[in-house]
XYZ file of C-alpha atoms in Angstrom:
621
model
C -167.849 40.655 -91.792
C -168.035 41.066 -95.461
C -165.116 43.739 -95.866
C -162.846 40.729 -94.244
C -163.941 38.157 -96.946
C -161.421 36.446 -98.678
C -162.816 37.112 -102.399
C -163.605 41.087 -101.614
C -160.359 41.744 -100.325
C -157.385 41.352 -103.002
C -154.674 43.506 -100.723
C -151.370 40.484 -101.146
C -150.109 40.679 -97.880
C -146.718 40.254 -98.971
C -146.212 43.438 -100.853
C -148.317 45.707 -98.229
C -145.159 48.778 -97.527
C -147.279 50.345 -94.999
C -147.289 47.747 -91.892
C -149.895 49.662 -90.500
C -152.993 48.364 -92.961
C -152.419 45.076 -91.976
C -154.484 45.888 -89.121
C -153.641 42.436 -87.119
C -154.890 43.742 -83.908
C -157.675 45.074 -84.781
C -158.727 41.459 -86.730
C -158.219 40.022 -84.023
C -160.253 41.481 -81.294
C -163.351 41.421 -83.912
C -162.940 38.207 -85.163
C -162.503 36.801 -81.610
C -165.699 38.882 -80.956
C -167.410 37.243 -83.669
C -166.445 33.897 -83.692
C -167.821 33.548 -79.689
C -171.033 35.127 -80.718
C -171.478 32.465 -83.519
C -170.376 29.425 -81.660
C -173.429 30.763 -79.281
C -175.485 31.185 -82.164
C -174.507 27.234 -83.488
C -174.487 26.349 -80.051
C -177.990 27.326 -79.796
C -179.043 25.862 -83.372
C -177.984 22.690 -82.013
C -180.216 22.407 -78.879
C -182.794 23.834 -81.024
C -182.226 21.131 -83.884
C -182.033 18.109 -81.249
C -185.087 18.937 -79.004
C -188.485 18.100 -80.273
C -190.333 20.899 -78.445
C -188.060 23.674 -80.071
C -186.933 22.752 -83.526
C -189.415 23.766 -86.976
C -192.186 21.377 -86.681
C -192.426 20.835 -90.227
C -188.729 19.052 -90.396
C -190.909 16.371 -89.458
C -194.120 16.992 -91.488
C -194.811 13.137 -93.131
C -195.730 15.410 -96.453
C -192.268 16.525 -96.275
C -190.795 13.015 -95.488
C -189.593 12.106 -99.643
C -188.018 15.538 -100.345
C -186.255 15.728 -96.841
C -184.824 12.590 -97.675
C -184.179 12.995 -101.188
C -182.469 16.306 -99.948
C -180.321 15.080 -97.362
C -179.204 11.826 -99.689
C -178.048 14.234 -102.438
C -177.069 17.205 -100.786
C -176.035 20.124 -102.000
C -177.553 19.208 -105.117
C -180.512 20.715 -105.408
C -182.117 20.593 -108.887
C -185.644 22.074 -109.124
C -186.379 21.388 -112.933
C -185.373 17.692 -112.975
C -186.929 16.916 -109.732
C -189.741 18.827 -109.809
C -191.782 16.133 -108.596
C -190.176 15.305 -105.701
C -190.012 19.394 -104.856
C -193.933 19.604 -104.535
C -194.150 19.129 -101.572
C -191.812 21.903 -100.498
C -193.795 24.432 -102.920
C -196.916 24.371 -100.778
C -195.041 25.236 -97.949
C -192.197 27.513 -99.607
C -193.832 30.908 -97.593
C -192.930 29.135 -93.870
C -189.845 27.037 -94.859
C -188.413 30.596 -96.060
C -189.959 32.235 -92.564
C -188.814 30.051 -90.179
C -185.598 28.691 -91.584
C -183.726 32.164 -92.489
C -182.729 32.852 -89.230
C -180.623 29.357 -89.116
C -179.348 29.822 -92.810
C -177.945 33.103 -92.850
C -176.431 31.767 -89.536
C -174.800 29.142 -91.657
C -173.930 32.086 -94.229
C -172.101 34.322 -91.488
C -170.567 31.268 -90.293
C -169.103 31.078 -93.860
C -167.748 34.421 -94.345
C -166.413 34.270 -90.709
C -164.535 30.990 -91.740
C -162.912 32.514 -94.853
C -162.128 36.158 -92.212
C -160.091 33.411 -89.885
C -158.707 31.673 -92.333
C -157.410 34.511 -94.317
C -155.947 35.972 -91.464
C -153.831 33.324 -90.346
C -152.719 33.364 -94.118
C -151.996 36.816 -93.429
C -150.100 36.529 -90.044
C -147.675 33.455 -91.605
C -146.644 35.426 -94.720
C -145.829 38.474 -92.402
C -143.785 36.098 -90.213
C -145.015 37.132 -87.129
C -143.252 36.139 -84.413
C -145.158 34.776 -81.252
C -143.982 35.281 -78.094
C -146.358 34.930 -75.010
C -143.577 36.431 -72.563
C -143.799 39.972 -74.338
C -146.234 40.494 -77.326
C -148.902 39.281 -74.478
C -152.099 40.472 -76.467
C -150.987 39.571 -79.842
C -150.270 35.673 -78.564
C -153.406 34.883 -76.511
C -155.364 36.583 -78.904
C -154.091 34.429 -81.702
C -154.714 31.384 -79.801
C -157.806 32.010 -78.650
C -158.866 32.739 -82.136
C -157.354 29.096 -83.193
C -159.290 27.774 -80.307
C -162.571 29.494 -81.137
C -162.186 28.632 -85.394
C -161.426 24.759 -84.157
C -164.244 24.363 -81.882
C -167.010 26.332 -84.169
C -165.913 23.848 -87.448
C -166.018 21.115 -84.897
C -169.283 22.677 -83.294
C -170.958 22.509 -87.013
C -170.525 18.812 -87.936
C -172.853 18.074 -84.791
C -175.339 20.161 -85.787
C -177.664 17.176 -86.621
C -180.357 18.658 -88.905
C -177.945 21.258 -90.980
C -178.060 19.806 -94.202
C -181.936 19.198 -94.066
C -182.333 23.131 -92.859
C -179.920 24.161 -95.659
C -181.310 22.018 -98.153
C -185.091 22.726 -98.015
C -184.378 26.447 -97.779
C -182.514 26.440 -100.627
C -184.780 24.262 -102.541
C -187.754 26.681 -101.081
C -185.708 29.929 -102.224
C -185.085 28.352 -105.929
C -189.303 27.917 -106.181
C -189.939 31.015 -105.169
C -187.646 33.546 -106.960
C -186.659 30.658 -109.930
C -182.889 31.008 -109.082
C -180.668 29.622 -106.151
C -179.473 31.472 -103.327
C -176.071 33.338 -104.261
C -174.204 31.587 -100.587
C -175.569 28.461 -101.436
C -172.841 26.688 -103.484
C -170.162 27.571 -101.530
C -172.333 26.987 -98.105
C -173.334 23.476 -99.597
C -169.157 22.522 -100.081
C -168.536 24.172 -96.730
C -170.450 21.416 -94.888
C -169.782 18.865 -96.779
C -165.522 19.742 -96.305
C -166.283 19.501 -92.425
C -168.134 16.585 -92.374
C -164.779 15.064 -90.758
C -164.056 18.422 -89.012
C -160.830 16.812 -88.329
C -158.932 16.531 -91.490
C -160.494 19.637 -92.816
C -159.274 21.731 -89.959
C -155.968 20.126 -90.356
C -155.215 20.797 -93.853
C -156.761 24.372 -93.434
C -154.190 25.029 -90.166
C -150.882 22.945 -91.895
C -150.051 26.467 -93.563
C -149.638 28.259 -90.512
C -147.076 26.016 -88.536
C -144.823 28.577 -88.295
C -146.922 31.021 -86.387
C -148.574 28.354 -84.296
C -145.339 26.386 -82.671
C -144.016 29.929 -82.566
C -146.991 30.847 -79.952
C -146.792 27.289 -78.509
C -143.181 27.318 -78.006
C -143.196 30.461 -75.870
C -145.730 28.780 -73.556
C -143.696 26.016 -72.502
C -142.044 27.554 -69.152
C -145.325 28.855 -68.231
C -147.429 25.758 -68.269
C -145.164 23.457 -66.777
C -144.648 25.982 -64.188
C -148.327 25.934 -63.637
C -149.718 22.566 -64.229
C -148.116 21.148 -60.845
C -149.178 19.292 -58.359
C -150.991 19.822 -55.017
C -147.659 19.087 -52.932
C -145.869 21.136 -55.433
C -147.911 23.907 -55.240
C -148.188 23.379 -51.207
C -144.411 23.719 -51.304
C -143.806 26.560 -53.326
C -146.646 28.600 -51.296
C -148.047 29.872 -54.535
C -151.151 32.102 -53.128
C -149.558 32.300 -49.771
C -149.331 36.060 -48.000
C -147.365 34.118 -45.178
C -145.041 32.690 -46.639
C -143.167 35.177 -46.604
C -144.068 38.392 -44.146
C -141.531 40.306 -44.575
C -142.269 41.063 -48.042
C -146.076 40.865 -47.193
C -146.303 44.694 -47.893
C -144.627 44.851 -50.996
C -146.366 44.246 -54.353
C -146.212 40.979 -56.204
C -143.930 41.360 -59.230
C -142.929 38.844 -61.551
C -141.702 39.091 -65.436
C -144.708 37.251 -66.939
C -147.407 38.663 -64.502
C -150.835 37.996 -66.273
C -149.610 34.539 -67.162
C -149.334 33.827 -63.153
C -153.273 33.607 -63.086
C -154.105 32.663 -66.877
C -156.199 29.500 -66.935
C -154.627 26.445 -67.149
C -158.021 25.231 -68.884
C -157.415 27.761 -71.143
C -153.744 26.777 -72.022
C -154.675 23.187 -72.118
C -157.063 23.818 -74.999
C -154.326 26.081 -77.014
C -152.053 23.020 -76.700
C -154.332 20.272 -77.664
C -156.187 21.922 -80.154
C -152.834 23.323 -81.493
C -150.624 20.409 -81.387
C -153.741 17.799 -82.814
C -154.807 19.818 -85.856
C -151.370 20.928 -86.679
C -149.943 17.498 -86.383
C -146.847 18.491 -87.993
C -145.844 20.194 -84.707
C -145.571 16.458 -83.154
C -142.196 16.191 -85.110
C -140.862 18.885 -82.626
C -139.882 17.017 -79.200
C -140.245 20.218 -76.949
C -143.701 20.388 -78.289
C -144.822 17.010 -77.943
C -143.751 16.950 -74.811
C -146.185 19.826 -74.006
C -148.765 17.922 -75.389
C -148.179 14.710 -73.784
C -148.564 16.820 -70.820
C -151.762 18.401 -71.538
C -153.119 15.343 -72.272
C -152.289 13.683 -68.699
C -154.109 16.642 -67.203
C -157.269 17.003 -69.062
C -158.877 14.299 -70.851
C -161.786 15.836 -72.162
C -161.846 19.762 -73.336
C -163.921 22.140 -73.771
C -165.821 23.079 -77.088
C -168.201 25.816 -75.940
C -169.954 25.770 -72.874
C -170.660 21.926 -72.153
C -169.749 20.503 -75.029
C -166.703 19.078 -74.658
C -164.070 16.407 -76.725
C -161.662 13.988 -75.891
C -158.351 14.445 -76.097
C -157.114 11.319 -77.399
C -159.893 10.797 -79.909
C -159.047 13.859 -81.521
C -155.664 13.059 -82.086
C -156.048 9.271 -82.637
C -158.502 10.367 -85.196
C -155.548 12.826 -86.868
C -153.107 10.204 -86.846
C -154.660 7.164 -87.681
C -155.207 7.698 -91.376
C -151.234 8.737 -91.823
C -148.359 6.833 -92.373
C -145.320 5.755 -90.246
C -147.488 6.949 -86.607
C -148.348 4.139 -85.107
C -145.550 4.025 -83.137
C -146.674 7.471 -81.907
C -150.020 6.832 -81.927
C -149.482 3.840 -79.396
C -147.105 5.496 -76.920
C -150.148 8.653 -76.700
C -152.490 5.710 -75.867
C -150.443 4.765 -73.082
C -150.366 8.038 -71.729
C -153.932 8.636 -72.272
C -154.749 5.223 -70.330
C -151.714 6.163 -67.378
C -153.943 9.925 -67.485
C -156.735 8.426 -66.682
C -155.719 6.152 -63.765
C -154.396 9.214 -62.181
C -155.422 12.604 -63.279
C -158.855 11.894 -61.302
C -156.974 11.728 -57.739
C -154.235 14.826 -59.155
C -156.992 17.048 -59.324
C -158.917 15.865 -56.228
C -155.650 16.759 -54.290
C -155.503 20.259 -55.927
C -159.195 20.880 -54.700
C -158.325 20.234 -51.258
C -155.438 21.984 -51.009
C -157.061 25.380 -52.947
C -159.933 24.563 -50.419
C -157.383 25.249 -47.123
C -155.280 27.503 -49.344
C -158.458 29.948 -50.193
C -160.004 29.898 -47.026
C -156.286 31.355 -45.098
C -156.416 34.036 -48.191
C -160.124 34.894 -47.417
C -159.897 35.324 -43.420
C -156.486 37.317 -43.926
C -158.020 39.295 -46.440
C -160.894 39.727 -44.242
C -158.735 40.804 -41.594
C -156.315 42.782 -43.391
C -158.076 44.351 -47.263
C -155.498 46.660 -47.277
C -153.669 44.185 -48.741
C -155.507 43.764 -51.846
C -153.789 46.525 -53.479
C -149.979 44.968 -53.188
C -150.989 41.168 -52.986
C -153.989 41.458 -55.890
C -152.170 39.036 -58.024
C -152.229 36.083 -55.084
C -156.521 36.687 -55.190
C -156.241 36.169 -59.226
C -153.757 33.243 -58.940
C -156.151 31.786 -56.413
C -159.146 32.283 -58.002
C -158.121 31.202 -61.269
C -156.845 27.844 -59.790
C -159.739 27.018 -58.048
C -162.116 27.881 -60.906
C -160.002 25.768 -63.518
C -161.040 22.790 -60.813
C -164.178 23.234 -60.975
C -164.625 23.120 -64.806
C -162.612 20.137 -64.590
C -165.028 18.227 -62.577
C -168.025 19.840 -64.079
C -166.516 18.930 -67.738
C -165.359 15.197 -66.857
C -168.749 14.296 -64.351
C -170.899 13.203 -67.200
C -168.480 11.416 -69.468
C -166.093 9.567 -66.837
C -167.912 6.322 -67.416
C -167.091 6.770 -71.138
C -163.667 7.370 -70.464
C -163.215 4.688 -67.842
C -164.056 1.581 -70.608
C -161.209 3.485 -72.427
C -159.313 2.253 -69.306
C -160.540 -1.617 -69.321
C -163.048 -1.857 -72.205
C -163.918 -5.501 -71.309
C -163.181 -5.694 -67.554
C -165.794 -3.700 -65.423
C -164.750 -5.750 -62.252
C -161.218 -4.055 -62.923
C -162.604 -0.555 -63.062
C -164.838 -1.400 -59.540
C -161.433 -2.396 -58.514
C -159.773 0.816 -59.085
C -162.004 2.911 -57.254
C -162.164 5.439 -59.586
C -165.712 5.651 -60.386
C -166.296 7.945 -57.508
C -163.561 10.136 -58.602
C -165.274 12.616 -59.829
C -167.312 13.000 -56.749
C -166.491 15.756 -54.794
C -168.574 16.297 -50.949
C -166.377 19.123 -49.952
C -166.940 21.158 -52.747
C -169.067 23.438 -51.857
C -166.702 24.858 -49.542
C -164.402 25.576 -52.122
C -167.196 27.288 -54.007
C -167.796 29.621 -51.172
C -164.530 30.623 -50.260
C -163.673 31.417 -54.145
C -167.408 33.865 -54.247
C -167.073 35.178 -51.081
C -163.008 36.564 -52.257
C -164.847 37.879 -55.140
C -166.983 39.616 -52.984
C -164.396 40.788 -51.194
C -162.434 42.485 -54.182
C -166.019 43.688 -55.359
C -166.829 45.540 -51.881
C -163.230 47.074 -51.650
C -162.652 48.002 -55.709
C -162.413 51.429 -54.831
C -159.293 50.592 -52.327
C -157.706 48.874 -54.936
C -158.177 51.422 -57.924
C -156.745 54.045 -55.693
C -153.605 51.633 -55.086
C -153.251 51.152 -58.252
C -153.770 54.882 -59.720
C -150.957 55.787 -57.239
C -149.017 53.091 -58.622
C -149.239 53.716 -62.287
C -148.177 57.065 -62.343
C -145.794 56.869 -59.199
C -143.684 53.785 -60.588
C -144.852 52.197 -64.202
C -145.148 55.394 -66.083
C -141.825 56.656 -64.808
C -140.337 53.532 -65.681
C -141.597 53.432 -68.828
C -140.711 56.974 -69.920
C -137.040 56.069 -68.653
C -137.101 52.505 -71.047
C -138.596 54.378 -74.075
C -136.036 57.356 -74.503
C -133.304 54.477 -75.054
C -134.866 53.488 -78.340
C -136.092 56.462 -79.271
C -133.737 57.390 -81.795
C -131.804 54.701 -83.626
C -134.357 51.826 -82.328
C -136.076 51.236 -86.050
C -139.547 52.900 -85.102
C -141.347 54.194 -87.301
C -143.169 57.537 -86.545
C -146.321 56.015 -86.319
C -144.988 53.365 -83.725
C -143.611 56.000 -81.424
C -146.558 57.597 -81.440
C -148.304 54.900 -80.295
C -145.973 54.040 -77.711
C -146.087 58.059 -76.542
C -149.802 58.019 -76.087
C -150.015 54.569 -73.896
C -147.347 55.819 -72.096
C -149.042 59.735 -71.571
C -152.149 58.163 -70.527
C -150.426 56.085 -67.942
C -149.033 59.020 -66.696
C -152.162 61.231 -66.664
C -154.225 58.083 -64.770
C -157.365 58.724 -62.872
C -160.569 56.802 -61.910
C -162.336 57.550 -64.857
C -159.879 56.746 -67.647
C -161.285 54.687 -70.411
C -158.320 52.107 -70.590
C -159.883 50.298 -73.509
C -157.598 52.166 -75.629
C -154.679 52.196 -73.803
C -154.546 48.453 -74.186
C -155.619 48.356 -78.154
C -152.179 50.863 -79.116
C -150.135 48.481 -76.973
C -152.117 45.449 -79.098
C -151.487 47.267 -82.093
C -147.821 48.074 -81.355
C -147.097 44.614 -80.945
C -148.625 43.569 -83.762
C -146.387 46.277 -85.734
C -142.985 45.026 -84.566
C -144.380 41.232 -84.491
C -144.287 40.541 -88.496
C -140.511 39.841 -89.661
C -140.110 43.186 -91.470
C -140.188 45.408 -88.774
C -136.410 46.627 -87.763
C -137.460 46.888 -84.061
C -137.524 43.731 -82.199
C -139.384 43.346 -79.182
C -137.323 40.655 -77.795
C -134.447 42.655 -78.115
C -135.972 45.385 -75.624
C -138.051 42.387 -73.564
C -137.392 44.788 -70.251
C -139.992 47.495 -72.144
C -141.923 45.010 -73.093
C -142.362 42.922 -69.745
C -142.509 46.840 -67.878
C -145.609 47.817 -70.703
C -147.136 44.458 -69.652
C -147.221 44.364 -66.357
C -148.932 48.219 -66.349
C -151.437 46.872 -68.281
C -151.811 44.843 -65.717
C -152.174 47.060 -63.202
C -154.483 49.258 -65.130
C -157.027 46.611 -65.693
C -157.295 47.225 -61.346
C -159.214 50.908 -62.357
C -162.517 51.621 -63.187
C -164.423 48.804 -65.282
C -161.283 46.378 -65.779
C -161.999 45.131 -62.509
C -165.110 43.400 -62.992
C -163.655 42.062 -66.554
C -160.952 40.430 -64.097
C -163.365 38.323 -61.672
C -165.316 37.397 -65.142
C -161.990 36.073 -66.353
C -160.663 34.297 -63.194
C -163.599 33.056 -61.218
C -167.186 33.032 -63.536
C -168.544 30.346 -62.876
C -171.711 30.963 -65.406
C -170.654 27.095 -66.394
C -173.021 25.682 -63.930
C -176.132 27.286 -66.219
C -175.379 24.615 -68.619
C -174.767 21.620 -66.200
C -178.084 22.132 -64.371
C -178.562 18.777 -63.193
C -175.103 18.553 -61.961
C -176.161 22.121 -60.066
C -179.028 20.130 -58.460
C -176.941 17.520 -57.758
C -174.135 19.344 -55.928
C -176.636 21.835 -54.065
C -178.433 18.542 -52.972
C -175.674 16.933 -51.429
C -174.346 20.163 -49.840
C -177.615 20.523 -47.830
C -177.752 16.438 -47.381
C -174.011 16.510 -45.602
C -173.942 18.397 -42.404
C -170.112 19.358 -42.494
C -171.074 21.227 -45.888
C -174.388 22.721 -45.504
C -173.284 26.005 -43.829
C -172.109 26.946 -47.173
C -175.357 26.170 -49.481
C -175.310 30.186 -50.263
C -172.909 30.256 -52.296
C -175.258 28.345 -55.157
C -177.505 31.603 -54.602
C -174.318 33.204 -55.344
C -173.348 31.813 -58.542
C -176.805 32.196 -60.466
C -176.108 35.499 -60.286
C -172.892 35.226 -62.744
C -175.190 32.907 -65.209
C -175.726 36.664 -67.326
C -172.067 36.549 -68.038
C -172.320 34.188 -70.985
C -174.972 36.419 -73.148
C -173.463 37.147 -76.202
C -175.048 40.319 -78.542
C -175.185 38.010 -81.567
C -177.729 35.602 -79.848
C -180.226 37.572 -77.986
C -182.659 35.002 -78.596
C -181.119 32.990 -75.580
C -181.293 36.038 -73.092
C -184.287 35.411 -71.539
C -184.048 31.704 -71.327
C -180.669 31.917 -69.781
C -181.381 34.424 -67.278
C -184.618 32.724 -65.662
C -182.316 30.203 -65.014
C -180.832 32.221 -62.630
C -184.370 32.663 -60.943
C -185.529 29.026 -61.134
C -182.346 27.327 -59.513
């Protein structure tokens, strides 16, 4: 992480000639590598920090009591030589507090250099003027977002680590005793928490410099998610993971212009739009935006941190707003629609899980019947699966804190909220059946993978690579690119054409990433939007190479993982209890066999400390 650091690196973005050494793309992937593997490694800290059993026993040591709170009170001042008395204590012990708290300091410490990485970047991106488009640089847009996402939740993740300035303090105050000098991170690691004590406004003046770039990705996703986020009868009506709808075109494969954003998650948009939109509160001022946000909001009340942590919607942005000027107005007409979201979003999303509940189970038996039609109709499975799934994180991420959010409702009334009926909202006895029909479809597409790589190998090289070689030759003189770019765009488009079960497509997909970032910034003379037919072509065989070899299983892990459930286990009780209690829904109790075995997907390289724990849950359930 170091060689991203803001102080090590003095390259000024804004005079870089050769585009290349920007190296967007490649930022990108690692720092969205990095930043998951450290909001598992806070995520951990924090369990560890809040549980009696697990945290350092001496952080509650009585001998320890005075400096721990003399720490905490003036922290990060730590003065050895003037306080020397109130340091004794810590000098006895200086050997363990060293031993046992390094692992969660230099946490803190790659936390900090990951922070200035992020930050830098999206310093980087906006003075490039990179240009955002969801619709055609694909990659370059979700992985910007997601890296948003990922910086917003880990600053937000921090301030709740309860014990992180009395872990950072008596190290520190342990280090200074025993080499007579502070630790070199310290200062800066010391003004770091302190700054996101209110992760809120911190994160909001640290994002307010790259507007441009965000509403630029935001904007582009506004046909998409309100083409998604529908209703049950609107997605009844417009048959969207129906093969029957149509049979005349049921041998033909499913095409569309934006193809992976037909099964993206809508959880996963939600969270780009509220996290977006709250901390870059500027973006408010823009009506097509806020009306995005207003409807995020009326669909998800409470989103998702990491894992089950989660955060309300409206007291994030109340939170934003309430210290400015001139927004009450605003502030009051969100509260109205936060109130109006909660009245109804409860019975929106039960509808949706019955109707994906009928709707999978006449995509299962067909499938069943007919798996040749996997290869063609593969995007109806993802569409399907991806649905269904974002329901059940819904109900898994609102069960626990619908009480909360139903005093938001009538704070002083509880009669009122008996009234409503929508305590029980969140209760759902016919889920189980829409758990099985979503694992056994993955099962499906697991037992016939080799059926649908073949499909798609003939595919690739029979249409998309032909396609693209005819696209590319019409740019490929006066177009702008520079030799570099074409040869990028020449070897995605050669190894399309040479596809075969093994191929590696990992970098097939990073020289698309990194063309896109190339002809993204607002130097480049070749405009993707101008050429959007090459672009959505390039896509959409991406697409279908992610069908061959490994992709496949990266797929299912994207559309229908439901490792969630490790971290709700009572909730899993709960649900596997009432499936074998109702007679209607016992028949499909397997499928909670079924989904322990995804609860390995979450294990992160950076945190190995958690593998074990994690996967004995899959045995104990």
């Amino acid at each position: 992480m170091q060689k991203f650091a803001g102080k090590n690196n003095k390259m000024s973005y804004k005079t870089v000639a050769d585009s290349s050494q920007l190296k967007f793309a490649e930022k990108l992937v690692i720092l969205n590598d990095r930043a998951v593997g450290m909001l598992t490694r806070i995520y951990n800290m924090k369990k560890a920090c809040s549980d009696p059993k697990s945290q350092p026993q001496f952080l509650n040591d009585k001998t320890l009591e005075s400096a721990i709170s003399y720490i905490v009170k003036r922290f990060p001042a730590i003065d050895i030589k003037r306080t020397s008395t109130v340091y004794s204590s810590i000098n006895d012990m200086k050997g363990n507090i060293i031993k046992k708290l390094s692992l969660y300091y230099y946490t803190f410490v790659d936390l900090l250099d990951l922070k200035d990485a992020i930050l830098q970047l999206f310093t980087a991106m906006d003075a490039n003027q990179c240009r955002l488009n969801i619709n055609q640089n694909l990659d370059l847009t979700t992985s910007f977002l997601n890296l948003l996402v990922n910086f917003c939740s880990l600053m937000i993740l921090l301030s709740r680590v309860e014990d992180r300035k009395t872990v950072l303090g008596l190290y520190a105050a342990a280090y200074d005793i025993l080499h007579t000098g502070s630790e070199t991170s310290f200062p800066r690691l010391g003004q770091m928490i302190v700054d996101y004590e209110q992760p809120f406004k911190k994160l909001s003046e640290d994002l307010g410099l790259s507007y441009r770039v965000i509403s630029s990705a935001l904007e582009s996703l506004k046909e998409t998610y309100f083409r998604r986020n529908i209703s049950a009868e609107q997605q009844r009506d417009s048959a969207m993971i129906s093969l029957t709808a149509n049979p005349r075109h049921m041998l033909y494969a499913a095409q569309t212009n934006t193809i992976a954003c037909e099964y993206m998650s809508l959880d996963t948009m939600d969270r780009w739009i509220i996290f977006g939109v709250s901390l870059c509160h500027r973006l408010l001022s823009d009506p097509s935006l806020l009306q995005l946000f207003q409807k995020a909001m009326q669909h998800s009340l409470a989103v998702r941190l990491f894992r089950d942590e989660t955060i309300f919607s409206f007291s994030m942005i109340s939170t934003v707003l309430e210290p400015l000027k001139n927004q009450n107005k605003l502030l009051n007409e969100l509260k109205e629609i936060n109130i109006l979201a909660i009245q109804t979003c409860g019975h929106l999303h039960a509808h949706r899980r019955h109707f994906l509940r009928m709707a999978l189970k006449e995509l299962y038996l067909l499938l069943v019947d007919e798996p040749g039609l996997l290869g063609p109709k593969i995007l109806f499975v993802w569409m399907g699966l991806s649905m269904a799934r974002d329901e059940i994180q819904w109900l898994l991420r609102h069960y626990d804190v619908w009480q909360q959010l139903l005093l938001q409702y009538s704070p002083a009334n509880k009669k009122a909220i008996q009234k409503s009926g929508l305590q029980n909202i969140v209760v759902d006895k016919f889920l189980p059946e829409l758990l099985y029909y979503l694992t056994e479809i993955r099962n499906l597409v697991l037992k016939n993978s080799n059926l649908i790589s073949s499909y798609y190998i003939q595919y690739i090289a029979g249409y998309d690579a032909p396609l693209l070689t005819e696209l590319s030759q019409r740019f490929s003189g006066g177009s702008g690119l520079s030799e570099y770019e074409q040869l990028l765009i020449h070897s995605c488009i050669q190894s399309l054409a040479n596809i075969s079960d093994g191929i590696d497509s990992r970098g097939v997909h990073l020289d698309w990433f990194r063309f896109q970032a190339l002809t993204s910034i607002g130097r480049s003379t070749f405009k993707l939007q101008v050429h959007a037919n090459f672009a959505v072509a390039m896509n959409t065989a991406l697409f279908h190479l992610k069908h061959i070899g490994n992709g496949l299983d990266e797929l299912l892990r994207e559309t229908s993982d439901l490792s969630i459930y490790c971290f709700y286990p009572r909730i899993f009780d709960l649900h596997l209890r009432n499936c074998l209690d109702f007679p209607l829904q016992s028949r499909f109790s397997i499928t909670f066999a079924h989904i322990c075995a995804h609860f390995n997907s979450p294990l992160h390289e950076l945190c190995p400390e958690e593998n074990d724990t994690i996967i004995e849950k899959g045995f104990d359930f």
